[in-house]
Short mmCIF file of C-alpha atoms in Angstrom, two decimals:
data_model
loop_
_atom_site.label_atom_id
_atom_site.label_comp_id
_atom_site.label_asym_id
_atom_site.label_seq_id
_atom_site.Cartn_x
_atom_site.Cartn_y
_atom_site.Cartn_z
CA UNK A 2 98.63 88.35 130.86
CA UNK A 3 96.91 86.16 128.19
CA UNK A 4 97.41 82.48 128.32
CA UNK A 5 97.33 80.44 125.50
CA UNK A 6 97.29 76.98 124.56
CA UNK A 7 98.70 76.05 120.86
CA UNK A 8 97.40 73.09 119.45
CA UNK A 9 99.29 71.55 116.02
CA UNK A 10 103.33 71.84 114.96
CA UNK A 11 103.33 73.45 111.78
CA UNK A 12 104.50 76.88 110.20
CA UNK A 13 101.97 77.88 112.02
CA UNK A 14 101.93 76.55 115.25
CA UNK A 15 106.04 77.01 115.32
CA UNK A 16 105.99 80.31 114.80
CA UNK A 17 103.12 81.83 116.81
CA UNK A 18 104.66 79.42 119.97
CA UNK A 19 108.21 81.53 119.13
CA UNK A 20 106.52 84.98 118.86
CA UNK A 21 104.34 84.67 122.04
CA UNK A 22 106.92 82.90 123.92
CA UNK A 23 108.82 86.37 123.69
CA UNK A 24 106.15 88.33 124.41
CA UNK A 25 105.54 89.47 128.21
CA UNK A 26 101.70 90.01 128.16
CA UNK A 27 101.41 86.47 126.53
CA UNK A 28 101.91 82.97 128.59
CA UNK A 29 101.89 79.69 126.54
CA UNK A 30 100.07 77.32 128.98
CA UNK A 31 101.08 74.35 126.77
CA UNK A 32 101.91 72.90 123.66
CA UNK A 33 99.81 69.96 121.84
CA UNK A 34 100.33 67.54 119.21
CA UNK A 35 99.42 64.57 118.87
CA UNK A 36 103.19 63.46 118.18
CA UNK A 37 105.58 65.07 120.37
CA UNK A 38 108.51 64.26 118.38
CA UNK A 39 109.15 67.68 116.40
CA UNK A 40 108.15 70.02 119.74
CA UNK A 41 109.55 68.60 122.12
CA UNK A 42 112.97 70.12 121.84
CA UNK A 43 111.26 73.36 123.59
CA UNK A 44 110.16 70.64 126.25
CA UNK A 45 112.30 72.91 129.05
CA UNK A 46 110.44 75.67 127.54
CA UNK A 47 107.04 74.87 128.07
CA UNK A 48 105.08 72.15 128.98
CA UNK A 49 104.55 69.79 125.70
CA UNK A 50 101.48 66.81 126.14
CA UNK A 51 100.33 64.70 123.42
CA UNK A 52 97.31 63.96 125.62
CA UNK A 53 94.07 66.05 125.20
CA UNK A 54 93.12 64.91 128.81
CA UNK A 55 95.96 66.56 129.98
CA UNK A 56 94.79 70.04 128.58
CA UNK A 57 94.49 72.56 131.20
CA UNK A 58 92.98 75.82 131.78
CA UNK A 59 93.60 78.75 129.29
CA UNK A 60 92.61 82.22 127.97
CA UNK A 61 92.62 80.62 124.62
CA UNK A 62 93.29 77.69 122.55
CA UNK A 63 94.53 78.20 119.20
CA UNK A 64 93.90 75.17 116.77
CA UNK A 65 96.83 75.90 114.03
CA UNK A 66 96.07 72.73 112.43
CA UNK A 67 95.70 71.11 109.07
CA UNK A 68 92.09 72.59 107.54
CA UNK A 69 90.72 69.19 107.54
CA UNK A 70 91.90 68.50 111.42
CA UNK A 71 89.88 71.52 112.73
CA UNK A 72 86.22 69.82 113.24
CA UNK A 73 87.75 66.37 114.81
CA UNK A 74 90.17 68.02 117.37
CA UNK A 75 87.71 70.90 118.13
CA UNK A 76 85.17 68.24 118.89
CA UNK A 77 87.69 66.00 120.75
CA UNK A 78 88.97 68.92 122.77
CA UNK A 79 87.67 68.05 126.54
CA UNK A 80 86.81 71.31 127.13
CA UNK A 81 83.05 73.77 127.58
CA UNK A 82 82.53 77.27 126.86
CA UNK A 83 86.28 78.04 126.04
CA UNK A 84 87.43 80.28 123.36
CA UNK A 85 88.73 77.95 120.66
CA UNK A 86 89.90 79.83 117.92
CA UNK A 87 91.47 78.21 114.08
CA UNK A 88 93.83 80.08 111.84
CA UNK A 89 92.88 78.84 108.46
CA UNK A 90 92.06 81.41 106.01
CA UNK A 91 89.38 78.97 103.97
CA UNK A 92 87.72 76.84 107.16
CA UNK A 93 84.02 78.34 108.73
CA UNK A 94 84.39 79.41 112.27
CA UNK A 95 81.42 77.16 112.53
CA UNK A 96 83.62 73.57 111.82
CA UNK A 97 84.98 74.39 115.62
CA UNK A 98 82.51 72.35 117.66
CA UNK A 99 79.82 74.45 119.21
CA UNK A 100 80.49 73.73 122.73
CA UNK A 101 82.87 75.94 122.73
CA UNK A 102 82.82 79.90 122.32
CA UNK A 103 84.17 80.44 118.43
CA UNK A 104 86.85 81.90 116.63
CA UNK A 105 88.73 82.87 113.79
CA UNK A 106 92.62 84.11 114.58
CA UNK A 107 93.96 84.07 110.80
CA UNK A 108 97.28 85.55 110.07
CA UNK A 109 97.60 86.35 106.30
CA UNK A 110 101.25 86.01 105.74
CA UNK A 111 103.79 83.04 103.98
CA UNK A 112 105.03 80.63 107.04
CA UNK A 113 108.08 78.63 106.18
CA UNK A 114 110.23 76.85 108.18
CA UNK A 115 113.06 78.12 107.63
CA UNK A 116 112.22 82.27 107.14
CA UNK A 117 112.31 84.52 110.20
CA UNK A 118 108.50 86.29 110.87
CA UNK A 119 108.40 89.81 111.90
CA UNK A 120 104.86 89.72 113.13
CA UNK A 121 104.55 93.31 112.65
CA UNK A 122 104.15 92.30 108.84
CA UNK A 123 101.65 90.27 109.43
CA UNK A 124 98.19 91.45 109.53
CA UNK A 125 95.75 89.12 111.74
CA UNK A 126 92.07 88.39 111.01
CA UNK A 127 90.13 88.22 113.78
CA UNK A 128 86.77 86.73 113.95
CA UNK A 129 84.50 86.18 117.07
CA UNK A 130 80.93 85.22 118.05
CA UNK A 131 81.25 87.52 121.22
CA UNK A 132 83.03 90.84 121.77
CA UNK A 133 84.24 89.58 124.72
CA UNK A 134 85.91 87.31 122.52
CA UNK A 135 87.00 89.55 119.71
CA UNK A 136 88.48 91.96 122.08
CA UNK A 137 90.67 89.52 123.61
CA UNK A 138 92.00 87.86 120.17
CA UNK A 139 92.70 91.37 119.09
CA UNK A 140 94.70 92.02 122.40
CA UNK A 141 96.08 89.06 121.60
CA UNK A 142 97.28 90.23 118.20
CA UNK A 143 98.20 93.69 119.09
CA UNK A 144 100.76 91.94 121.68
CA UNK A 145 102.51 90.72 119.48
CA UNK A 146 103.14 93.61 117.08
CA UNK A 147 100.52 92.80 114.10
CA UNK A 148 97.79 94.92 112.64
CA UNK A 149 94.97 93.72 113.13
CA UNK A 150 91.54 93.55 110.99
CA UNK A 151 87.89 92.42 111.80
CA UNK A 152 86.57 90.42 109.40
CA UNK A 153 83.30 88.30 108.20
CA UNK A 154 83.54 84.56 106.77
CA UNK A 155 82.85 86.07 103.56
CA UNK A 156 86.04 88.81 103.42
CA UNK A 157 88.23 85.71 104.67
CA UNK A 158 87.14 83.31 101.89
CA UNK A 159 87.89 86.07 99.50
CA UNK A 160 91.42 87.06 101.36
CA UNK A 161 92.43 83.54 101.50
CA UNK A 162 91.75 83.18 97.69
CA UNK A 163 93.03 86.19 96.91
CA UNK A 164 96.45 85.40 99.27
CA UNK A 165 96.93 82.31 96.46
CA UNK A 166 96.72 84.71 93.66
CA UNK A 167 99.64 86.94 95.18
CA UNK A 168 101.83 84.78 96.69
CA UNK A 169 101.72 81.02 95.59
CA UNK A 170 100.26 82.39 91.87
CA UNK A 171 103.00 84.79 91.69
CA UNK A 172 105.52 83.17 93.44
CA UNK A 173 104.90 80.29 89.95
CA UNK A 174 105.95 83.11 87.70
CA UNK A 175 108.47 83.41 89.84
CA UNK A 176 109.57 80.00 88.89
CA UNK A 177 108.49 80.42 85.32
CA UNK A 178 110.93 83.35 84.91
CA UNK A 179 113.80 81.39 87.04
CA UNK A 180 113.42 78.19 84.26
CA UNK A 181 113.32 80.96 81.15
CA UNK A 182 116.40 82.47 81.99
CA UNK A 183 118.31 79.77 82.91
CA UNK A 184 117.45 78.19 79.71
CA UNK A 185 119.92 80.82 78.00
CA UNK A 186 122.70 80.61 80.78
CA UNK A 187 121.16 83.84 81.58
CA UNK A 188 121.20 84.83 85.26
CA UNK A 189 117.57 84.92 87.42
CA UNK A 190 119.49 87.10 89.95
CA UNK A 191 119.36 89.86 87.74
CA UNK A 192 115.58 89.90 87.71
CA UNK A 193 115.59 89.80 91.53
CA UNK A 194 115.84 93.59 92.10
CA UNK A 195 112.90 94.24 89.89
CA UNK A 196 110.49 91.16 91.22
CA UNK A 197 111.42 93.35 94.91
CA UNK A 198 109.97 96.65 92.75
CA UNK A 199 107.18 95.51 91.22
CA UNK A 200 106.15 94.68 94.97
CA UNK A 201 106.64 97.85 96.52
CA UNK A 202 105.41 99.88 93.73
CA UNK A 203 101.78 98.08 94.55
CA UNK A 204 102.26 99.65 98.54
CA UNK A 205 101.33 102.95 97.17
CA UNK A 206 100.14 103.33 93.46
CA UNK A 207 96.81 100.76 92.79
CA UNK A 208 97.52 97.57 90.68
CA UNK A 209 96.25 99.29 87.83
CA UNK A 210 97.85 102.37 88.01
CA UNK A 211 101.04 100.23 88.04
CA UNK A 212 100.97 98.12 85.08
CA UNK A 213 103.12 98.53 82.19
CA UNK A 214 104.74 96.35 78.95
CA UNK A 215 103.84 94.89 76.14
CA UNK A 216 100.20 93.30 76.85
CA UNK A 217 99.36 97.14 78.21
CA UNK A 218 100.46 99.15 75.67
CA UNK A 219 99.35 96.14 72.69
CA UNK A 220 102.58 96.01 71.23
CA UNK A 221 101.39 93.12 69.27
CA UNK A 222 105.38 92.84 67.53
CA UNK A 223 106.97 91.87 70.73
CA UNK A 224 103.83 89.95 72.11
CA UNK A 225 104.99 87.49 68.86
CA UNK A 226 108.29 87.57 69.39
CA UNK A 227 107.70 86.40 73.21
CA UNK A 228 105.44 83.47 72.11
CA UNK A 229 107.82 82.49 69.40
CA UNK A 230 110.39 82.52 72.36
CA UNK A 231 108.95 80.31 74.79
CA UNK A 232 109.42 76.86 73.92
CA UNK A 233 107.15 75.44 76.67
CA UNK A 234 103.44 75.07 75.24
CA UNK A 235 102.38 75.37 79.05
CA UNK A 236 104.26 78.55 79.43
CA UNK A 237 102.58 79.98 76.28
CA UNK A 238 99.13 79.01 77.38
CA UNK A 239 100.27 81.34 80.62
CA UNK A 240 101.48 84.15 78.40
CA UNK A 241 98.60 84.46 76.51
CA UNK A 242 96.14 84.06 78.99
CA UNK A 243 97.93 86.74 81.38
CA UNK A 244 98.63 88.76 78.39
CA UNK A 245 94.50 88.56 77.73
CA UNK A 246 94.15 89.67 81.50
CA UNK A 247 95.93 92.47 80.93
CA UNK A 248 94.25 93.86 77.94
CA UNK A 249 90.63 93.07 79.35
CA UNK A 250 91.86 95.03 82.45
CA UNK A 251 93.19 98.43 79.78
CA UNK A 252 90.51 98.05 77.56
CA UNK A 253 92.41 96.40 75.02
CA UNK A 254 91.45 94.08 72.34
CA UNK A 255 91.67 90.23 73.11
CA UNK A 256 94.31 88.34 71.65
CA UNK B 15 133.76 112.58 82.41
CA UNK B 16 131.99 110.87 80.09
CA UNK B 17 129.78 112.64 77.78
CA UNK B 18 126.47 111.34 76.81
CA UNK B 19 123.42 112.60 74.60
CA UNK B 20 120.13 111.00 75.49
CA UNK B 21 117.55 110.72 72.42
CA UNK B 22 113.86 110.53 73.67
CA UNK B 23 111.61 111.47 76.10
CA UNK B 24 109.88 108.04 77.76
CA UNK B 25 110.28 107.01 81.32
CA UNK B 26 113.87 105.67 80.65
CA UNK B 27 115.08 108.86 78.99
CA UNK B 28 114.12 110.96 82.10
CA UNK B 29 114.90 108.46 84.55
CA UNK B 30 118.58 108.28 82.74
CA UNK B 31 118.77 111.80 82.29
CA UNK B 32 117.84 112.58 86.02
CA UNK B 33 120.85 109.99 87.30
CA UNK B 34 123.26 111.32 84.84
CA UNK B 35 122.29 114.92 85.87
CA UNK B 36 123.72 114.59 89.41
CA UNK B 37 126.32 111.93 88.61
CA UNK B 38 130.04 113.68 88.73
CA UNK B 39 131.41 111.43 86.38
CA UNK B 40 128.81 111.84 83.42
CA UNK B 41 127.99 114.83 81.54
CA UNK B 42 124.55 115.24 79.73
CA UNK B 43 125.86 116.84 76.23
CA UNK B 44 122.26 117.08 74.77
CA UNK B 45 118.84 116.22 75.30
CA UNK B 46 117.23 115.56 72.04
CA UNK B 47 113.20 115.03 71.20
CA UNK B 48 111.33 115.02 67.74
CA UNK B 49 109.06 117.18 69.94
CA UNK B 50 110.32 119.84 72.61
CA UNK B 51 107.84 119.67 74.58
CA UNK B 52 107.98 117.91 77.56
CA UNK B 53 111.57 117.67 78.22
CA UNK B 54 111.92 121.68 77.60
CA UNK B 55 111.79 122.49 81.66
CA UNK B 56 114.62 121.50 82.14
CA UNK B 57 116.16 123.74 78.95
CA UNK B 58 118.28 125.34 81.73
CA UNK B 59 120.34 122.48 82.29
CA UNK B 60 121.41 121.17 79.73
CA UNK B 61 120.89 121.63 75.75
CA UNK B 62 117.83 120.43 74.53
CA UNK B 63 117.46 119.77 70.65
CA UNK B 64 114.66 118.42 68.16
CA UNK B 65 116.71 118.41 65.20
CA UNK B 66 119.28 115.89 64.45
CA UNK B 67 121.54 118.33 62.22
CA UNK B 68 122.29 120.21 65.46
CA UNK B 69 123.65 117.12 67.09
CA UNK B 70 127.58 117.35 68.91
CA UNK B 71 130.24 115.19 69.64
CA UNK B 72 129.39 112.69 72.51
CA UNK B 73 131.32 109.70 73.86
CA UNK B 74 128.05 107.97 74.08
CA UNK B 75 124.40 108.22 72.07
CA UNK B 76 121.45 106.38 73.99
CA UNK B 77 118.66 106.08 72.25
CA UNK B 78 115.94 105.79 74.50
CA UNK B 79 112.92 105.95 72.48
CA UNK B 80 110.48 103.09 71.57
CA UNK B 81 111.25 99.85 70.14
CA UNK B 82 110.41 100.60 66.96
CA UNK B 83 112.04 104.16 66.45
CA UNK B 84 115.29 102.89 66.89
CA UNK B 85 116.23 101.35 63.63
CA UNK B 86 114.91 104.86 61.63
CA UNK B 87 116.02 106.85 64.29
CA UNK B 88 119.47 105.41 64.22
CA UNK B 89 120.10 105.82 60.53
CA UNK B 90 118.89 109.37 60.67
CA UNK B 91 121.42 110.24 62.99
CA UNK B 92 124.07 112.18 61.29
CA UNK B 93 127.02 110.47 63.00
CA UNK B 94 129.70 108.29 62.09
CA UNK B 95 131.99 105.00 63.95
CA UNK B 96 129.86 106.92 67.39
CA UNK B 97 129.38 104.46 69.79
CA UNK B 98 125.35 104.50 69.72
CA UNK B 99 123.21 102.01 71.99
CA UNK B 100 119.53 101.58 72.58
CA UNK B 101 118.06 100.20 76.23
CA UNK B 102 115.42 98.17 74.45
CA UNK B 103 114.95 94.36 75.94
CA UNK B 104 113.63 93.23 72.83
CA UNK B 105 115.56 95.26 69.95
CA UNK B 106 118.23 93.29 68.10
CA UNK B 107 121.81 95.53 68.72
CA UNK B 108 121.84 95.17 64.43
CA UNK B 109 118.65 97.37 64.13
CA UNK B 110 121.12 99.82 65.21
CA UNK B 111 122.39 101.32 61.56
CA UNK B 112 125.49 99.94 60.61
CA UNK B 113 127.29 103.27 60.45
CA UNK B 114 127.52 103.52 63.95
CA UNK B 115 129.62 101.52 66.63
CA UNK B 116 127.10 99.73 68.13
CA UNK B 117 126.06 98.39 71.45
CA UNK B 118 122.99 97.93 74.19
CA UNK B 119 122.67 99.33 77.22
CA UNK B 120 119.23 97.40 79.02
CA UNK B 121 118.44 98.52 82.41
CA UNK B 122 116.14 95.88 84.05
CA UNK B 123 113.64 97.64 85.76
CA UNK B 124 109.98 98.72 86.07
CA UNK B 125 109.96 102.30 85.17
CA UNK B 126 106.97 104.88 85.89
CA UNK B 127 107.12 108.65 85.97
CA UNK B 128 105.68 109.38 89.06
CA UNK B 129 108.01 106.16 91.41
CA UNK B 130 111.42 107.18 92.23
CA UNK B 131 114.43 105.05 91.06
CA UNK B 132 117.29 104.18 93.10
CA UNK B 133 119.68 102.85 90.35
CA UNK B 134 121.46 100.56 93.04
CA UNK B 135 118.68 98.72 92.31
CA UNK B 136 118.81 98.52 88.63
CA UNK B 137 121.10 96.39 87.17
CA UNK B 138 122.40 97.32 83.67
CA UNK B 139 122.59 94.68 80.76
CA UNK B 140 125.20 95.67 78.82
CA UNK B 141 126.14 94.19 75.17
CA UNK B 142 128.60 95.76 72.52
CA UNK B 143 130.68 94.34 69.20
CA UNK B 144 133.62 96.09 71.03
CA UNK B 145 135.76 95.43 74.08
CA UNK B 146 136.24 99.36 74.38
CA UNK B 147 132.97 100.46 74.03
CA UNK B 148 132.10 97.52 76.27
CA UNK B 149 134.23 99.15 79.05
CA UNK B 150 132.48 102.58 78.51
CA UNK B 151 129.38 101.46 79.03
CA UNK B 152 130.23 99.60 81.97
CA UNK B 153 132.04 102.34 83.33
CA UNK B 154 128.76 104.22 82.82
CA UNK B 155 126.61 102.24 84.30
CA UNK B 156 129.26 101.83 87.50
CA UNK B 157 129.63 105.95 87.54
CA UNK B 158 125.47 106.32 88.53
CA UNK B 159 125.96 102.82 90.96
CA UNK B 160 124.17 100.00 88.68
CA UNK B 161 125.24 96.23 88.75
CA UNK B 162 125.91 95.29 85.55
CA UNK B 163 125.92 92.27 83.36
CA UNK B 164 127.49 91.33 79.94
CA UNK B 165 125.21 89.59 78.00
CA UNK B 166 124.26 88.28 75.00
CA UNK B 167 121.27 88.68 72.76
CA UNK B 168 119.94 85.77 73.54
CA UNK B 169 120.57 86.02 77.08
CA UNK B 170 119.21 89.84 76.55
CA UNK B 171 115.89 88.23 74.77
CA UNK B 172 114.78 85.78 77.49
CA UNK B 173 115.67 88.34 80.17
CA UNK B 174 113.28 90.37 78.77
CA UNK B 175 110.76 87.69 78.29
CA UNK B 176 111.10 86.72 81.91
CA UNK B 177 110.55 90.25 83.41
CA UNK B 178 107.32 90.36 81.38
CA UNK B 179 106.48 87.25 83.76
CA UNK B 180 108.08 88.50 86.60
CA UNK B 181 106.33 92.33 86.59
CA UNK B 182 103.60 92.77 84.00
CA UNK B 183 102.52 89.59 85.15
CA UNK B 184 102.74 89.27 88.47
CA UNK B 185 101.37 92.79 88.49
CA UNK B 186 98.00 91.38 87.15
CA UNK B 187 97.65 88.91 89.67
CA UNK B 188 98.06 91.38 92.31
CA UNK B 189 95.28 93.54 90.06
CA UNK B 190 92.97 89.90 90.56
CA UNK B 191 93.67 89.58 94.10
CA UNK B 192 92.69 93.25 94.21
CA UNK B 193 89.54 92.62 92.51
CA UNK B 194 88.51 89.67 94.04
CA UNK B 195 89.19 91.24 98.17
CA UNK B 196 87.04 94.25 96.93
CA UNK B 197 84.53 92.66 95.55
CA UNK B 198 83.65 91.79 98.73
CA UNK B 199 84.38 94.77 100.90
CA UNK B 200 87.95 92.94 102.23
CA UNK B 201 90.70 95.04 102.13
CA UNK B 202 93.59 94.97 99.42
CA UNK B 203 95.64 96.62 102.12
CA UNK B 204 95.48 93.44 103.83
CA UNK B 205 97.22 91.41 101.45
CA UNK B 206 100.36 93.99 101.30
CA UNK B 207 102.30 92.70 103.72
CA UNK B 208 102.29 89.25 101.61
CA UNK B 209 102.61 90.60 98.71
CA UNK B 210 106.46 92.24 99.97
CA UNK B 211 107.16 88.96 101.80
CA UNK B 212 106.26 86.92 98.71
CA UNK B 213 109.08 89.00 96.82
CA UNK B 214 111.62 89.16 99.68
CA UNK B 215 111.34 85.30 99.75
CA UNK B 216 113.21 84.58 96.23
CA UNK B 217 115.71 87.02 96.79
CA UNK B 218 117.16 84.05 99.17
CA UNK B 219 115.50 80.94 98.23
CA UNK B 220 114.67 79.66 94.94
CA UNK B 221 110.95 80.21 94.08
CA UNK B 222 110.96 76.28 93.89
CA UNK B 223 111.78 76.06 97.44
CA UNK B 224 109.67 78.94 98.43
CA UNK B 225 106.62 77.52 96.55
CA UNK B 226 103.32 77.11 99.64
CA UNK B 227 99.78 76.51 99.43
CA UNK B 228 96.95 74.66 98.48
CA UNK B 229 98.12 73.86 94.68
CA UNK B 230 102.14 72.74 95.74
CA UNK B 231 100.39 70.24 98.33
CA UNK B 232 97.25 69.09 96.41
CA UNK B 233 94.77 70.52 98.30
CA UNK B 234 91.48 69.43 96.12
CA UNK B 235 88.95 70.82 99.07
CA UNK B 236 90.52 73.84 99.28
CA UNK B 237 91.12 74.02 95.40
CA UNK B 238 87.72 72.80 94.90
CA UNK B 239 86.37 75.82 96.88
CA UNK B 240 88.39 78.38 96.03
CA UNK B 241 87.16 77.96 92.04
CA UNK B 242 83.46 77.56 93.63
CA UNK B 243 84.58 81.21 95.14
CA UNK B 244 85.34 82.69 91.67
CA UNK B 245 82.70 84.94 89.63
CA UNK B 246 84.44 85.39 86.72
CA UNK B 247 85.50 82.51 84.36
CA UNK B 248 88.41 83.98 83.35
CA UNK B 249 89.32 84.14 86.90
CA UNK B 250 88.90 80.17 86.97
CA UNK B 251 90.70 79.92 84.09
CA UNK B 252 93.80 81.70 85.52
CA UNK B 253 93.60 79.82 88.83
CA UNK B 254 93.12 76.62 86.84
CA UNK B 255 95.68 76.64 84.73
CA UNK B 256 98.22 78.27 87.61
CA UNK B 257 97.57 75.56 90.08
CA UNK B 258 98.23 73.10 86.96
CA UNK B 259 101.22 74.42 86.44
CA UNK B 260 102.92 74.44 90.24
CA UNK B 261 101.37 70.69 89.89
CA UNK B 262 103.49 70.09 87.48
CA UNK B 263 106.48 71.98 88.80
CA UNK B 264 105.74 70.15 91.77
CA UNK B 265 105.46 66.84 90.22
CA UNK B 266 101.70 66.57 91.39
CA UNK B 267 99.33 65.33 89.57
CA UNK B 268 96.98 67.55 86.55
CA UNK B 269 94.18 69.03 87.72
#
């Protein structure tokens, strides 16, 4: 049995406290926040303090926090040689305070409120100082259902950035294509089958082996007829300079 | 039974002549190609032509062929008041020659040769000048188990535009986010699981609402790092002009 102490009430927090509260190897010790208000409707559930002197004893601590909170409440934590781990994807291991042992527990996934998490989609990032350490967060992980991967500070930074490119980057031409069509009373529903393909066709072929259209193939005729199209200057700027990815990418000609 | 002739050998003439081949309700008249070539395997099936003069009676013509073959291709064919469409996204239904009863039949979908299509998932946008051949093609496209959508050409033109975003594009940012994890020995693998979630998402919220990350909440550190982060200055550019525009979506400040 693991115990574990969350510390924040975020995506984060909210969902790792509902996924290890159903989980038998894992016992949430407590729940922090500094406001109690949004947790403590699980108050029969677990034991809720908005008091860091009131933190007990526990396997580990998990600070899913805001990025900038992580140094402050690491510090503030009145605790020695415990593993205190963060789940940011872009904050060093190092801004935990170095009294205690270190850690990285990073899930690379989208957390909203309101979307159910199957954790088994949800690969977790483990970082440690000591093997101990690492063994346990990857217990940890494996408990819960998700794949796990060791990784450096350097492979997070670059997973992190990367995650914006592929879901918050994507999920703009997302938008993008939802304002184009509706422009014409056209329906964005209909694109929703292929936005779910062009997904799953990057599980097995590469990225590159997947592309196709107009910037691929340099079929300069319709690459006109789209710009003339858009009547947004901003969305043209994004055509063009997607459209120029694609063709450094192939080997085509720049715009 | 509705009879069909398929002109062309692309990705959408063998995907359509593969779901027509096993579909009850349709039969595949003739297979026609300027060049034999790579559609004569399946010469055993069905009858496969590269010369227009040997053309039959067909309920339907689809000219799947490139965007601009159709217009040539469509005069050449020695046929009269035949009900004749194209699948083209970006093809006017008048480049279709005037001798023939015209009409669209757009399938929205990313289509490779080697991915298999289920064409549940591909909904059909259908446009004609005539209420019966309207109700063919919709027939058609209900017989192998497509949605399908009347539009417009207008409607058909930004739809198309869109799905550029929505795939092509899209597609390259999964190709950066590739490039950037591997450039330092992470894992693309890793971001997979986000990559389907980021899609499943908008197939039940609005991208608005599903919109996360260090752009939608004005994040400068983490923005201000994450372009620190990037070799390439195209790369910046992308993220730059991205984050600008879920800032504006957002109704956060420019960068």
């Amino acid at each position: 049995m693991i115990s574990v102490t969350i510390l924040g009430a975020g995506n984060v927090a909210s969902h790792l406290y509902k996924v290890f509260s159903k989980t038998e190897q894992v016992f949430v010790k407590q729940w922090y926040n500094r406001s109690i208000g949004s947790i403590s409707t699980h108050k029969n559930e677990v034991e809720i303090i908005d008091d860091l002197l009131k933190i007990k004893e526990a396997d580990v601590y998990i600070l899913a926090v805001s990025d900038d909170a992580v140094k402050t409440l690491s510090a503030s934590l009145p605790l020695e040689n415990k593993l205190v781990v963060h789940t940011s994807g872009s904050v060093s291991l190092y801004d935990i305070d170095k009294k205690h042992r270190r850690g990285v527990f990073y899930p690379i996934q989208t957390f909203s409120k309101t979307a159910e998490i199957d954790f088994s989609n949800v690969p977790i990032c483990i970082e440690a100082l000591k093997s101990n350490d690492y063994q346990l967060l990857k217990k940890l992980a494996i408990s819960i259902g998700s794949p796990t991967k060791k990784i450096n500070s350097d492979q997070r930074r670059v997973l992190h950035l990367a995650a914006v490119f592929v879901n918050n980057f994507t999920n703009q031409l997302y938008r993008i294509g939802h304002e184009i069509t509706e422009s014409e009373g056209a329906e964005f529903d209909v694109l929703k089958p292929l936005i779910m393909e062009t997904a799953k066709k990057v599980q097995d072929f590469s990225p590159y082996m997947a592309q196709t259209g107009p910037a691929k193939r340099n079929d300069k005729k319709t690459i006109r007829k789209h710009l003339k199209s858009l009547e947004s200057e901003h969305h043209k700027d994004i055509y063009k300079l997607l459209t120029e990815s694609i063709q450094r990418t192939h080997g085509r000609k720049k715009l």
